[in-house]
Amino acid sequence: MPNDPQPEIYPPSPEVIAAACVKDRDEQAVRASRDLEAFWAERAQEFEWFKPWDKVLDDSNKPFFKWFVGARTNIAYNCLDRHIKTWRRNKLALIWEGEKGELRTFSYHALNREVCRFANVLRSMGVKKGDRVTIYMGRVPELPIAMLACAKVGAVHSVVYGGFSVEALHGRIEDSQSNIVITCDGSWMNGKIVELKNIVDEALKRCATVEHVIVVKRTGQPVQMESGRDYWFDDLMGLPVAKSLPGTRSDTEVMDAEDPLFMLYTSGTTGKPKAILHTHGGYMVGVATTLQWAFDLKEEDRWWCTADPGWITGHSYIVYGPLLLGATSFMYEGAPTFPYPNRWWSMVEKYGITVFYTAPTAIRGLMRFGEAWPNRHDLSGLRMLGSVGEPINPEAWRWYHRVIGKGKCPIIDTWWQTETGMFMITPLPSMPLKPGSASKPFPGVEADVYDESGTPVAVGEEGFLVLKNPWPAMMRTIYNDPDRYVKQYWTKYPGVYFTGDSARKDADGYFWVIGRVDDVIKVSGYRLGTAEVESALVSHPAVAEAAAIGLPHEIKGHAIHTYVILKAGHEPSEALAEELKIHVGHETGPIAKPEKITFVKQLPKTRSGKIMRRVLKARAQGLSEGDLTTLEE
Ligand code: WTA
């Protein structure tokens, strides 16, 4: 921990240093701080631009930064067309295994063919540049195909995590005003079917904008297909229009570097999730560079990021990052313990995975089953491991390092956010590692820890984590809500990006992220807002008022605890608590289900009527309640 007199340090091995594409992180950081624009311009040279930029960074209208101003490109072109002109045409782009063990592989050539066909399908349905398309699918290859096809035609994809339920999906379709929804009949998770199409049908009962639903057949269970609205993916892909152009090519839309690529909803401090907007140009440069440098990704690597493509980690590091680098990316449909707790390790062995990137919650979950499960498999092909989503506790770090990495794989603990698009604080393999610290900012990123007034805190002190300069993959705005973008991120410290996290910095300049300081809870690495859980509770007829907090949990990192005031005429009971948990699961999704519901008569509030969640949290943990001067009597 940060205050340890002698923190544990794992120096890089000579082999790791020899292979590293960046031998000296500090040297790169100095170069970038001397000339940020030159630094990123050099990275941008790796890609194809239909027209070069006039200026790398335009900061004349802060905080609405622009990158690669005037340039034209398309990220899908850089993910596919750029590679099929080379020997990589026949390299594997994507390897997929279904939960039931099915295998599908796509070379760059094959992936491009599918993307072109689907782009033709989208165009034939009238999808044009700037249109929004909602994608609500399981983890199947058609998901990245749909994302890339949207990018190719210039549409803005909005992927909604396949674990969200009706209300959450409905709100996101409506807010994005999508005309098209792409889904599956169902998806496999833990041996059970998630009824995706049924959830879409429910959500669409109240969405006026959606004209067409495209359905991938995955499970084959019966679903309703509304004539004139719903089409099977495979039927559309077989139509002459899909194959209309010679060689099933499809023209790539020429995009401005600053044109939107996707929006992704994430939880914040209000009940309404916000759509984080990312662009074609800057996002491309940031995501590819960070993946290559932090994981030292090589041509011959087999990369596996276990995230769901419905979250930013999947967008940046299952789909766009690896394909931009011409890498081979592995994707698995189902649960890590299905049918046994060795499922992941058996696939690491079977597919020869060399670089593996997952979340602390998964590591803690699998640790519980003991070493015998991973030890049944040959994991010697692994050379690099990664972690993301929340701070990794040193105990899980050591287990991951020793049992999975056999003591030879660096653990790249990447701190970043949906908003940042790319890794922001992360070790590069050539750096010494400290379990539990994400180490230092990526070259070009200036991070610091501030106190309430905006003064950097002393070494070892806790404060607010901030980012002091722009980076290419930064969010550009909140879709439809630029004021909220300014207020939420750029107002607490004018001109400085407020992350919402607390952190410490040690004497070596290593950052130790502690957790969220706002009303965001990280449950099993998934980001949820207290307000989302509270509004789901209050929508139940028995509930008058509710407060949600996150409390430490051994496997999940944090778990949701809620305090509920019932309406007159309703009595607390075990059965009602159970009913409320199911209600939240139904409204928002299974991940939002509270761990515990406590019925109370009152909630601690400020005089202005705001619930003081920090007081609830302190009480629940038996800690000091802190400054209570604003607490109502
Ligand atoms: C947390 C996920 C500590 C943090 C990419 C951040 C982390 C939030 C780490 C963003 C890490 C992510 N160490 N904390 N390596 N990575 N976080 O938007 O609180 O789902 O603000 O993006 O996750 O969550 P999001």
mmCIF file of C-alpha atoms and ligand atoms in Angstrom, residues 266 312-313 387-391 413-419 499 501 513 516 522 525 527, ligand 1:
data_model
loop_
_atom_site.group_PDB
_atom_site.id
_atom_site.type_symbol
_atom_site.label_atom_id
_atom_site.label_comp_id
_atom_site.label_asym_id
_atom_site.label_seq_id
_atom_site.Cartn_x
_atom_site.Cartn_y
_atom_site.Cartn_z
ATOM 1 C CA THR A 266 -22.341 5.291 -18.837
ATOM 2 C CA ILE A 312 -15.693 0.769 -23.301
ATOM 3 C CA THR A 313 -13.043 -1.878 -22.639
ATOM 4 C CA SER A 387 -6.057 -5.627 -15.336
ATOM 5 C CA VAL A 388 -8.773 -2.983 -15.594
ATOM 6 C CA GLY A 389 -11.948 -1.730 -13.984
ATOM 7 C CA GLU A 390 -11.083 -1.071 -10.365
ATOM 8 C CA PRO A 391 -8.022 -1.066 -8.138
ATOM 9 C CA ASP A 413 -2.772 -2.407 -14.463
ATOM 10 C CA THR A 414 -4.475 0.123 -16.724
ATOM 11 C CA TRP A 415 -6.421 3.004 -15.214
ATOM 12 C CA TRP A 416 -8.853 4.701 -17.575
ATOM 13 C CA GLN A 417 -12.542 5.461 -18.140
ATOM 14 C CA THR A 418 -15.309 5.379 -20.724
ATOM 15 C CA GLU A 419 -14.658 9.097 -21.032
ATOM 16 C CA THR A 499 -12.020 12.143 -13.117
ATOM 17 C CA ASP A 501 -11.730 9.220 -8.615
ATOM 18 C CA VAL A 513 -6.221 4.920 -7.340
ATOM 19 C CA ARG A 516 -14.885 6.849 -6.911
ATOM 20 C CA LYS A 522 -18.299 -0.238 -9.454
ATOM 21 C CA GLY A 525 -16.118 -3.786 -12.600
ATOM 22 C CA ARG A 527 -20.239 1.017 -13.596
HETATM 23 C C1 WTA B 1 -12.228 2.627 -12.215
HETATM 24 C C2 WTA B 1 -13.449 1.289 -17.378
HETATM 25 C C3 WTA B 1 -8.328 1.569 -10.408
HETATM 26 C C4 WTA B 1 -12.064 4.083 -11.859
HETATM 27 C C5 WTA B 1 -12.215 1.300 -18.295
HETATM 28 C C6 WTA B 1 -12.568 4.789 -13.110
HETATM 29 C C7 WTA B 1 -9.877 1.743 -12.093
HETATM 30 C C8 WTA B 1 -13.706 3.905 -13.507
HETATM 31 C C9 WTA B 1 -8.996 1.117 -12.989
HETATM 32 C C10 WTA B 1 -14.082 4.006 -14.967
HETATM 33 C C11 WTA B 1 -7.715 0.697 -12.502
HETATM 34 C C12 WTA B 1 -10.827 1.628 -14.048
HETATM 35 N N1 WTA B 1 -7.428 0.950 -11.205
HETATM 36 N N2 WTA B 1 -9.531 1.966 -10.812
HETATM 37 N N3 WTA B 1 -6.830 0.073 -13.267
HETATM 38 N N4 WTA B 1 -9.610 1.059 -14.192
HETATM 39 N N5 WTA B 1 -11.010 2.036 -12.778
HETATM 40 O O1 WTA B 1 -15.961 4.064 -17.371
HETATM 41 O O2 WTA B 1 -12.869 4.370 -10.749
HETATM 42 O O3 WTA B 1 -16.379 1.625 -16.777
HETATM 43 O O4 WTA B 1 -12.993 6.103 -12.872
HETATM 44 O O5 WTA B 1 -14.160 2.448 -17.583
HETATM 45 O O6 WTA B 1 -13.247 2.587 -13.203
HETATM 46 O O7 WTA B 1 -15.030 3.036 -15.293
HETATM 47 P P1 WTA B 1 -15.475 2.786 -16.801
#
